Short mmCIF file of C-alpha atoms in Angstrom, two decimals:
data_model
loop_
_atom_site.label_atom_id
_atom_site.label_comp_id
_atom_site.label_asym_id
_atom_site.label_seq_id
_atom_site.Cartn_x
_atom_site.Cartn_y
_atom_site.Cartn_z
CA UNK A 1 18.98 9.80 -3.82
CA UNK A 2 17.31 13.15 -2.88
CA UNK A 3 16.52 13.89 0.67
CA UNK A 4 13.10 13.03 2.12
CA UNK A 5 10.37 15.61 2.53
CA UNK A 6 11.16 15.81 6.20
CA UNK A 7 14.78 16.53 5.59
CA UNK A 8 13.78 19.36 3.23
CA UNK A 9 11.58 20.84 5.98
CA UNK A 10 8.43 20.40 3.85
CA UNK A 11 5.23 19.10 4.98
CA UNK A 12 5.21 15.45 6.47
CA UNK A 13 3.44 12.99 4.03
CA UNK A 14 0.65 12.37 6.48
CA UNK A 15 -0.28 16.04 6.87
CA UNK A 16 -1.31 16.45 3.17
CA UNK A 17 -4.97 16.75 2.37
CA UNK A 18 -6.57 15.01 0.74
CA UNK A 19 -4.85 12.02 2.28
CA UNK A 20 -5.28 8.91 0.06
CA UNK A 21 -2.71 6.16 0.10
CA UNK A 22 -2.14 2.93 -1.86
CA UNK A 23 -1.64 0.17 0.65
CA UNK A 24 1.34 -2.03 0.96
CA UNK A 25 0.65 -5.23 -0.80
CA UNK A 26 2.88 -8.14 -1.30
CA UNK A 27 3.64 -8.85 -4.96
CA UNK A 28 1.43 -5.79 -5.96
CA UNK A 29 2.93 -2.64 -4.80
CA UNK A 30 6.32 -3.00 -6.29
CA UNK A 31 8.30 -0.31 -7.97
CA UNK A 32 6.72 -1.07 -11.44
CA UNK A 33 3.15 -0.58 -10.04
CA UNK A 34 4.05 2.37 -7.92
CA UNK A 35 5.51 4.08 -11.08
CA UNK A 36 2.03 3.53 -12.87
CA UNK A 37 0.12 4.76 -9.68
CA UNK A 38 2.16 7.90 -9.57
CA UNK A 39 1.80 8.63 -13.18
CA UNK A 40 -2.01 8.57 -12.80
CA UNK A 41 -2.46 9.71 -9.17
CA UNK A 42 0.25 12.52 -8.60
CA UNK A 43 -0.98 13.42 -4.98
CA UNK A 44 -1.50 9.88 -3.53
CA UNK A 45 0.92 8.47 -0.96
CA UNK A 46 2.58 5.29 -2.03
CA UNK A 47 3.89 2.40 0.07
CA UNK A 48 6.32 -0.33 -0.82
CA UNK A 49 5.60 -3.99 -0.27
CA UNK A 50 6.07 -5.08 3.28
CA UNK A 51 9.91 -5.70 3.44
CA UNK A 52 11.47 -8.23 5.95
CA UNK A 53 13.92 -6.30 8.10
CA UNK A 54 16.25 -9.29 8.60
CA UNK A 55 16.35 -9.90 4.89
CA UNK A 56 17.67 -6.42 4.27
CA UNK A 57 20.26 -6.92 7.06
CA UNK A 58 21.31 -10.09 5.43
CA UNK A 59 21.89 -8.34 2.17
CA UNK A 60 19.49 -10.39 0.21
CA UNK A 61 19.28 -8.84 -3.28
CA UNK A 62 15.60 -9.51 -3.80
CA UNK A 63 14.76 -8.02 -0.52
CA UNK A 64 16.68 -4.77 -1.13
CA UNK A 65 14.76 -4.69 -4.58
CA UNK A 66 11.59 -4.50 -2.65
CA UNK A 67 12.82 -1.42 -0.82
CA UNK A 68 14.13 0.41 -3.90
CA UNK A 69 12.20 3.36 -5.20
CA UNK A 70 12.50 6.05 -7.80
CA UNK A 71 12.36 9.72 -7.11
CA UNK A 72 9.16 10.27 -8.99
CA UNK A 73 7.43 7.96 -6.44
CA UNK A 74 7.60 10.46 -3.70
CA UNK A 75 5.95 10.78 -1.20
CA UNK A 76 7.02 7.09 -0.46
CA UNK A 77 6.80 5.10 2.71
CA UNK A 78 8.85 1.92 3.16
CA UNK A 79 6.97 -0.72 5.28
CA UNK A 80 8.97 -3.12 7.31
CA UNK A 81 8.04 -6.26 9.26
CA UNK A 82 9.85 -8.41 11.78
CA UNK A 83 9.54 -9.79 15.31
CA UNK A 84 12.81 -8.58 16.52
CA UNK A 85 13.01 -4.92 17.52
CA UNK A 86 16.71 -4.65 17.10
CA UNK A 87 16.44 -5.81 13.47
CA UNK A 88 13.79 -3.39 12.74
CA UNK A 89 15.87 -0.51 14.06
CA UNK A 90 18.97 -1.63 12.26
CA UNK A 91 16.98 -2.02 9.09
CA UNK A 92 15.75 1.56 9.32
CA UNK A 93 19.24 2.78 9.83
CA UNK A 94 20.48 0.77 6.74
CA UNK A 95 17.53 1.92 4.42
CA UNK A 96 17.73 5.54 5.51
CA UNK A 97 21.37 5.73 4.74
CA UNK A 98 20.80 4.37 1.25
CA UNK A 99 17.30 5.51 0.16
CA UNK A 100 16.03 8.39 2.49
CA UNK A 101 12.33 7.62 2.22
CA UNK A 102 9.62 9.97 3.25
CA UNK A 103 8.54 7.62 5.92
CA UNK A 104 9.04 4.21 7.66
CA UNK A 105 5.91 2.07 8.50
CA UNK A 106 5.78 -0.91 10.90
CA UNK A 107 3.61 -3.73 9.58
CA UNK A 108 1.52 -4.78 12.49
CA UNK A 109 -1.56 -5.78 10.56
CA UNK A 110 -0.54 -8.73 8.26
CA UNK A 111 -2.55 -11.80 9.10
CA UNK A 112 -0.83 -14.21 6.98
CA UNK A 113 0.31 -17.20 8.97
CA UNK A 114 3.81 -17.20 7.75
CA UNK A 115 4.14 -13.75 9.25
CA UNK A 116 1.78 -13.57 12.10
CA UNK A 117 2.79 -16.93 13.71
CA UNK A 118 6.22 -15.85 13.95
CA UNK A 119 5.35 -12.87 16.06
CA UNK A 120 5.50 -10.24 13.17
CA UNK A 121 2.75 -8.44 11.41
CA UNK A 122 -0.60 -8.72 13.31
CA UNK A 123 1.17 -11.41 15.55
CA UNK A 124 3.04 -8.42 17.09
CA UNK A 125 -0.31 -7.13 18.51
CA UNK A 126 -0.10 -10.07 20.99
CA UNK A 127 3.27 -8.75 22.39
CA UNK A 128 2.80 -5.05 23.02
CA UNK A 129 6.18 -4.56 24.82
CA UNK A 130 7.97 -5.89 21.70
CA UNK A 131 5.73 -3.66 19.54
CA UNK A 132 6.50 -0.62 21.45
CA UNK A 133 10.31 -1.34 21.52
CA UNK A 134 10.16 -1.82 17.84
CA UNK A 135 8.72 1.56 17.22
CA UNK A 136 11.12 3.11 19.69
CA UNK A 137 14.14 1.65 17.93
CA UNK A 138 12.87 2.55 14.49
CA UNK A 139 12.40 6.18 15.60
CA UNK A 140 15.83 6.29 17.05
CA UNK A 141 17.31 5.31 13.88
CA UNK A 142 15.08 7.29 11.58
CA UNK A 143 16.97 10.54 11.98
CA UNK A 144 13.81 12.58 11.86
CA UNK A 145 12.02 10.59 9.10
CA UNK A 146 8.58 9.86 10.42
CA UNK A 147 7.74 6.42 11.72
CA UNK A 148 4.17 5.17 11.50
CA UNK A 149 2.24 1.93 12.21
CA UNK A 150 -0.36 0.01 10.29
CA UNK A 151 -2.31 -2.29 12.41
CA UNK A 152 -5.83 -3.83 12.88
CA UNK A 153 -8.60 -3.21 15.26
CA UNK A 154 -7.35 -6.07 17.47
CA UNK A 155 -6.87 -9.75 17.76
CA UNK A 156 -10.02 -10.81 19.52
CA UNK A 157 -11.70 -7.38 20.50
CA UNK A 158 -12.35 -4.48 18.45
CA UNK A 159 -10.98 -1.86 20.87
CA UNK A 160 -7.54 -3.55 21.50
CA UNK A 161 -5.92 -1.27 19.02
CA UNK A 162 -6.47 1.87 21.17
CA UNK A 163 -4.08 1.10 24.11
CA UNK A 164 -1.51 -0.34 21.74
CA UNK A 165 -1.49 2.61 19.38
CA UNK A 166 -1.44 5.00 22.34
CA UNK A 167 1.90 3.19 23.56
CA UNK A 168 3.29 3.28 19.96
CA UNK A 169 2.55 6.99 19.79
CA UNK A 170 4.16 7.54 23.10
CA UNK A 171 7.17 5.71 21.75
CA UNK A 172 7.38 8.14 18.87
CA UNK A 173 4.92 6.93 16.01
CA UNK A 174 3.56 10.05 14.33
CA UNK A 175 0.59 8.27 12.33
CA UNK A 176 -1.50 5.34 12.73
CA UNK A 177 -3.32 3.32 9.92
CA UNK A 178 -6.13 1.07 11.18
CA UNK A 179 -7.47 -1.84 9.10
CA UNK A 180 -11.01 -2.27 10.18
CA UNK A 181 -10.92 -5.99 10.82
CA UNK A 182 -9.78 -8.31 13.50
CA UNK A 183 -6.89 -10.48 12.94
CA UNK A 184 -8.93 -13.58 11.99
CA UNK A 185 -11.38 -11.75 9.91
CA UNK A 186 -10.94 -12.33 6.15
CA UNK A 187 -11.80 -9.92 3.27
CA UNK A 188 -15.19 -11.49 2.70
CA UNK A 189 -16.22 -10.22 6.10
CA UNK A 190 -17.18 -6.64 6.17
CA UNK A 191 -14.84 -4.12 7.63
CA UNK A 192 -16.21 -2.57 10.81
CA UNK A 193 -16.10 1.24 10.15
CA UNK A 194 -18.00 1.93 13.33
CA UNK A 195 -15.21 0.41 15.42
CA UNK A 196 -12.63 2.12 13.14
CA UNK A 197 -14.16 5.62 13.88
CA UNK A 198 -14.40 4.85 17.71
CA UNK A 199 -10.82 3.99 17.87
CA UNK A 200 -9.55 6.86 15.85
CA UNK A 201 -11.41 9.28 18.02
CA UNK A 202 -9.38 8.25 20.98
CA UNK A 203 -5.97 8.76 19.27
CA UNK A 204 -4.08 12.13 19.05
CA UNK A 205 -2.23 11.56 15.73
CA UNK A 206 -3.46 11.43 12.20
CA UNK A 207 -5.53 8.33 11.52
CA UNK A 208 -5.91 6.61 8.07
CA UNK A 209 -8.76 4.25 7.67
CA UNK A 210 -8.37 1.04 5.67
CA UNK A 211 -10.85 -1.76 4.66
CA UNK A 212 -13.48 -2.09 1.89
CA UNK A 213 -12.77 0.91 -0.17
CA UNK A 214 -13.83 -0.13 -3.69
CA UNK A 215 -15.31 3.00 -5.02
CA UNK A 216 -15.24 6.94 -4.65
CA UNK A 217 -18.26 6.67 -2.72
CA UNK A 218 -16.63 4.35 -0.27
CA UNK A 219 -13.67 6.61 0.16
CA UNK A 220 -15.95 9.72 0.60
CA UNK A 221 -17.91 7.83 3.35
CA UNK A 222 -14.79 6.63 5.15
CA UNK A 223 -13.08 10.01 4.94
CA UNK A 224 -16.03 11.56 6.51
CA UNK A 225 -16.03 9.39 9.58
CA UNK A 226 -15.28 11.10 12.93
CA UNK A 227 -11.58 10.77 13.75
CA UNK A 228 -10.44 9.75 10.26
CA UNK A 229 -7.85 11.95 8.51
CA UNK A 230 -7.39 9.87 5.33
CA UNK A 231 -8.05 6.59 3.47
CA UNK A 232 -5.95 3.86 2.28
CA UNK A 233 -7.07 1.76 -0.62
CA UNK A 234 -5.81 -1.94 -0.92
CA UNK A 235 -7.51 -4.57 -3.09
CA UNK A 236 -9.71 -1.86 -4.79
CA UNK A 237 -6.61 -0.42 -6.29
CA UNK A 238 -5.16 -3.63 -7.68
CA UNK A 239 -5.02 -2.98 -11.50
CA UNK A 240 -7.06 0.05 -10.88
CA UNK A 241 -4.82 3.05 -10.24
CA UNK A 242 -7.48 5.34 -11.47
CA UNK A 243 -9.38 4.84 -8.27
CA UNK A 244 -6.60 6.60 -6.40
CA UNK A 245 -6.83 9.72 -8.48
CA UNK A 246 -10.58 9.68 -8.56
CA UNK A 247 -10.70 9.40 -4.72
CA UNK A 248 -8.16 12.32 -4.39
CA UNK A 249 -10.35 14.43 -6.61
CA UNK A 250 -13.56 13.51 -4.80
CA UNK A 251 -12.23 14.13 -1.27
CA UNK A 252 -10.79 17.49 -2.55
CA UNK A 253 -14.24 18.39 -3.98
CA UNK A 254 -12.70 18.56 -7.46
CA UNK A 255 -14.08 17.42 -10.88
CA UNK A 256 -13.75 13.58 -10.94
CA UNK A 257 -12.09 11.95 -13.95
CA UNK A 258 -14.36 9.70 -15.85
CA UNK A 259 -14.00 5.78 -15.49
CA UNK A 260 -11.27 4.46 -17.93
CA UNK A 261 -12.43 2.95 -21.10
CA UNK A 262 -10.99 -0.22 -22.44
CA UNK A 263 -8.29 1.67 -24.55
CA UNK A 264 -7.11 3.39 -21.45
CA UNK A 265 -7.11 0.29 -19.49
CA UNK A 266 -5.17 -1.55 -22.19
CA UNK A 267 -2.70 1.45 -22.47
CA UNK A 268 -1.88 1.47 -18.83
CA UNK A 269 -1.72 -2.33 -18.45
CA UNK A 270 0.91 -2.37 -21.20
CA UNK A 271 2.82 0.29 -19.57
CA UNK A 272 2.71 -1.67 -16.44
CA UNK A 273 3.73 -4.84 -18.19
CA UNK A 274 6.84 -3.13 -19.96
CA UNK A 275 7.94 -1.63 -16.55
CA UNK A 276 7.66 -5.02 -14.91
CA UNK A 277 9.78 -6.69 -17.73
CA UNK A 278 12.20 -3.80 -17.50
CA UNK A 279 12.82 -4.31 -13.74
CA UNK A 280 12.60 -8.22 -13.55
CA UNK A 281 13.35 -9.58 -16.97
CA UNK A 282 10.89 -10.98 -19.51
CA UNK A 283 9.73 -14.31 -18.27
CA UNK A 284 9.34 -13.14 -14.59
CA UNK A 285 7.91 -9.97 -15.55
CA UNK A 286 5.03 -11.39 -17.78
CA UNK A 287 4.29 -14.20 -15.47
CA UNK A 288 4.17 -12.07 -12.20
CA UNK A 289 1.80 -9.63 -13.73
CA UNK A 290 -0.88 -12.06 -14.94
CA UNK A 291 -3.11 -11.78 -11.95
CA UNK A 292 -2.84 -7.96 -11.88
CA UNK A 293 -3.69 -7.74 -15.65
CA UNK A 294 -6.78 -9.54 -15.00
CA UNK A 295 -7.94 -6.69 -12.87
CA UNK A 296 -7.22 -4.23 -15.51
CA UNK A 297 -9.40 -5.86 -18.08
CA UNK A 298 -12.38 -7.04 -15.94
CA UNK A 299 -15.93 -5.62 -16.49
CA UNK A 300 -16.23 -6.18 -20.31
CA UNK A 301 -17.98 -8.71 -22.25
CA UNK A 302 -14.73 -10.19 -23.56
CA UNK A 303 -12.74 -9.99 -20.24
CA UNK A 304 -12.82 -13.74 -19.73
CA UNK A 305 -11.73 -14.52 -23.25
CA UNK A 306 -8.97 -11.99 -23.02
CA UNK A 307 -7.76 -13.42 -19.64
CA UNK A 308 -7.84 -17.01 -21.01
CA UNK A 309 -5.48 -15.81 -23.90
CA UNK A 310 -3.27 -13.96 -21.43
CA UNK A 311 -2.63 -17.10 -19.31
CA UNK A 312 -1.41 -18.86 -22.38
CA UNK A 313 1.26 -16.15 -23.25
CA UNK A 314 4.77 -16.15 -21.78
CA UNK A 315 6.43 -13.35 -23.86
CA UNK A 316 6.13 -9.60 -23.78
CA UNK A 317 5.17 -9.37 -27.49
CA UNK A 318 2.35 -12.01 -27.20
CA UNK A 319 0.95 -10.46 -24.04
CA UNK A 320 0.99 -6.90 -25.65
CA UNK A 321 -0.77 -8.39 -28.68
CA UNK A 322 -3.60 -9.73 -26.55
CA UNK A 323 -3.93 -6.31 -24.95
CA UNK A 324 -4.00 -4.60 -28.24
CA UNK A 325 -6.87 -6.84 -29.37
CA UNK A 326 -8.68 -6.05 -26.11
CA UNK A 327 -8.25 -2.33 -26.67
CA UNK A 328 -9.92 -2.73 -30.17
CA UNK A 329 -12.88 -4.65 -28.74
CA UNK A 330 -16.63 -3.53 -28.70
CA UNK A 331 -17.82 -0.50 -26.93
CA UNK A 332 -19.56 -2.08 -24.05
CA UNK A 333 -19.19 0.66 -21.56
CA UNK A 334 -21.98 1.17 -19.17
#
């Protein structure tokens, strides 16, 4: 494994501009999808799925699989979650020794009950002493690799993040990403970009905004908010790696690539499918990718028909055949 950008004395990942990141998402941002994203968006920052620290320390093969990355994925940030500071610190040491990522991120934003109710993810916002101790231990064991935090506006109030983020920064966090929602707010509720900007202006490290970026226009608007240094794309980037590249181009004031046509969507979906099968085996690789393939093919008159065919397939050959048929479909671009 090559040394991280920090060890090479190059620019830390969060100082690059434009700063566009693909959010850590469970069962989405695995190695297969990150490879696809990197092939299309060479300048985006990529995150792993959120990885359980104690799972790493227990030597669980599937958990270590989540932390694995390839050199072509750099810059790559490994996101960890847990409720035990010692476990987070020890996990950083273990991963650093094996992989040398470009950054470590503490998940303090996941609202899922199975995570938050155990004091991890967004649940850690309720225990600031544990949060700060976690950051401190991660920094101590990172050996100079930057440690960052991804969090939310708060649990109940939209300014809670400010004091917590300041304390994490004092403990050594070099970058903060803020999801512009409260813990209990779900995706159907609009992200509060006003509160996001207000919080960002009160913090002294680079701030990435997250929440409701579906288009290039959304990314430009968020990136222009006072206090915001970059944008993180989550749901909008599922099965849509072109959005990452187009946002990078727009923020850099470069010519923007056209939207992908159905042939391009099918080509990349097949690449993703093959990569997933290569990493996880045929049955698992095909079945796991169904929901993401649905995003690749949406927006066409035969999208639903294609999707219904895909959910009936269980082999790589059959799924590729469906995507080939989709690629040859009618020209219904808008």
